[in-house]
């Protein structure tokens, strides 16, 4: 039995493009903390093999202290082998961080773009992998034309690599499910795709992307982390794998779009109705709203012209979440009646009317917001 952990795309020291430098520092600290949590889990759960399938960091941004932190964490976990297959952001060259570091003895970095294997006798596992040697390797197929050697009984055969199996990322080395099955891998640990679809199976091979360690922005939603697995050999000598997800960070990003049109039948639409509808939609979409959620909320649909949402106000009305980014794409409905309104409201509406029905979506949305803010103002007088 072998307990292993598979992770990828940690992207330590990501240069966050947030205007607030303290916020960027905080997010970088969160990344590092996630890595530390993972290592703590590894030490406490008898994990003997860690597969790091690339993009552990980016050469362009990694800090010296983060590099020493990495090797120190691994060195302090001596019962475990760490295997690293460099990706497009931490690609291997003669003067890269990996080549320049004195690696702890339990760390193995793949250095060639050719598929090679390393055998760990103490855990009965052979790990096959390759390295990115450039940020882009278009058309490269690391497993094509490589003849699999015969499998040794009682040895787990594992693949680790930063590669594209979906045929959607042209500059990334391509592998196929059929190649993995042909090689007889028991498990294939893949990296590069940040939003994982979980572990799947082809023939006797289990394969999957672990996804990134922690979400960094709204393009990386949901709970992120690593994959924990157990490899076993049954009484017939066949190997099998069981896996589960491991979450190592609190923060998670969520994106939710809520169409409010359905609410228009309500006689008087209040903010409470809108909040209830948002919560219902989140639940239907299986999105967790808790105090660690950074939520991007897009409101769409037609709503009364004088109903107006403000980010801070909405955040206060929602259950306790970490932050809210509101994108208001709603448009006023039944506003046309305002054109006949003899008061200032009508005059204001007619002023905005062309923009409200413009072909230009941005202009239309801006006008909708202007109408709503204006009507709100006039109501308060
Ligand atoms: Mn990548």
PDB file of C-alpha atoms in Angstrom, residues 5 32-47 50 69-70 72-74 76-77 79-80 82 213 228 244 246-248:
ATOM      1  CA  UNK A   5      -0.322  13.121  -2.800  1.00  0.00           C
ATOM      2  CA  UNK A  32       2.621  29.944   0.967  1.00  0.00           C
ATOM      3  CA  UNK A  33       0.434  29.049   3.954  1.00  0.00           C
ATOM      4  CA  UNK A  34      -1.535  26.668   1.736  1.00  0.00           C
ATOM      5  CA  UNK A  35       1.695  24.957   0.776  1.00  0.00           C
ATOM      6  CA  UNK A  36       2.709  24.697   4.445  1.00  0.00           C
ATOM      7  CA  UNK A  37      -0.683  23.232   5.386  1.00  0.00           C
ATOM      8  CA  UNK A  38      -0.237  20.630   2.687  1.00  0.00           C
ATOM      9  CA  UNK A  39       3.192  19.690   3.992  1.00  0.00           C
ATOM     10  CA  UNK A  40       1.844  19.391   7.517  1.00  0.00           C
ATOM     11  CA  UNK A  41      -0.846  17.038   6.233  1.00  0.00           C
ATOM     12  CA  UNK A  42       1.798  15.002   4.390  1.00  0.00           C
ATOM     13  CA  UNK A  43       3.916  14.618   7.527  1.00  0.00           C
ATOM     14  CA  UNK A  44       0.985  13.645   9.709  1.00  0.00           C
ATOM     15  CA  UNK A  45      -0.615  11.128   7.360  1.00  0.00           C
ATOM     16  CA  UNK A  46       2.229   8.844   6.404  1.00  0.00           C
ATOM     17  CA  UNK A  47       2.350  10.035   2.794  1.00  0.00           C
ATOM     18  CA  UNK A  50       4.419  13.614  -3.443  1.00  0.00           C
ATOM     19  CA  UNK A  69      11.263  27.816   2.265  1.00  0.00           C
ATOM     20  CA  UNK A  70      10.356  25.158  -0.325  1.00  0.00           C
ATOM     21  CA  UNK A  72      13.335  23.427   3.896  1.00  0.00           C
ATOM     22  CA  UNK A  73       9.739  22.171   3.991  1.00  0.00           C
ATOM     23  CA  UNK A  74      10.657  19.154   1.865  1.00  0.00           C
ATOM     24  CA  UNK A  76      11.864  18.382   6.992  1.00  0.00           C
ATOM     25  CA  UNK A  77       9.711  15.610   5.539  1.00  0.00           C
ATOM     26  CA  UNK A  79      10.147   9.939   4.992  1.00  0.00           C
ATOM     27  CA  UNK A  80       8.622  11.204   1.767  1.00  0.00           C
ATOM     28  CA  UNK A  82       9.126  14.592  -3.679  1.00  0.00           C
ATOM     29  CA  UNK A 213      -3.535  24.592  -4.852  1.00  0.00           C
ATOM     30  CA  UNK A 228      -4.687  12.292  -1.878  1.00  0.00           C
ATOM     31  CA  UNK A 244     -10.020  11.987  -2.537  1.00  0.00           C
ATOM     32  CA  UNK A 246      -7.696  17.626   0.080  1.00  0.00           C
ATOM     33  CA  UNK A 247      -8.427  21.286   0.716  1.00  0.00           C
ATOM     34  CA  UNK A 248      -5.474  23.272   2.072  1.00  0.00           C
TER      35      UNK A 248
END
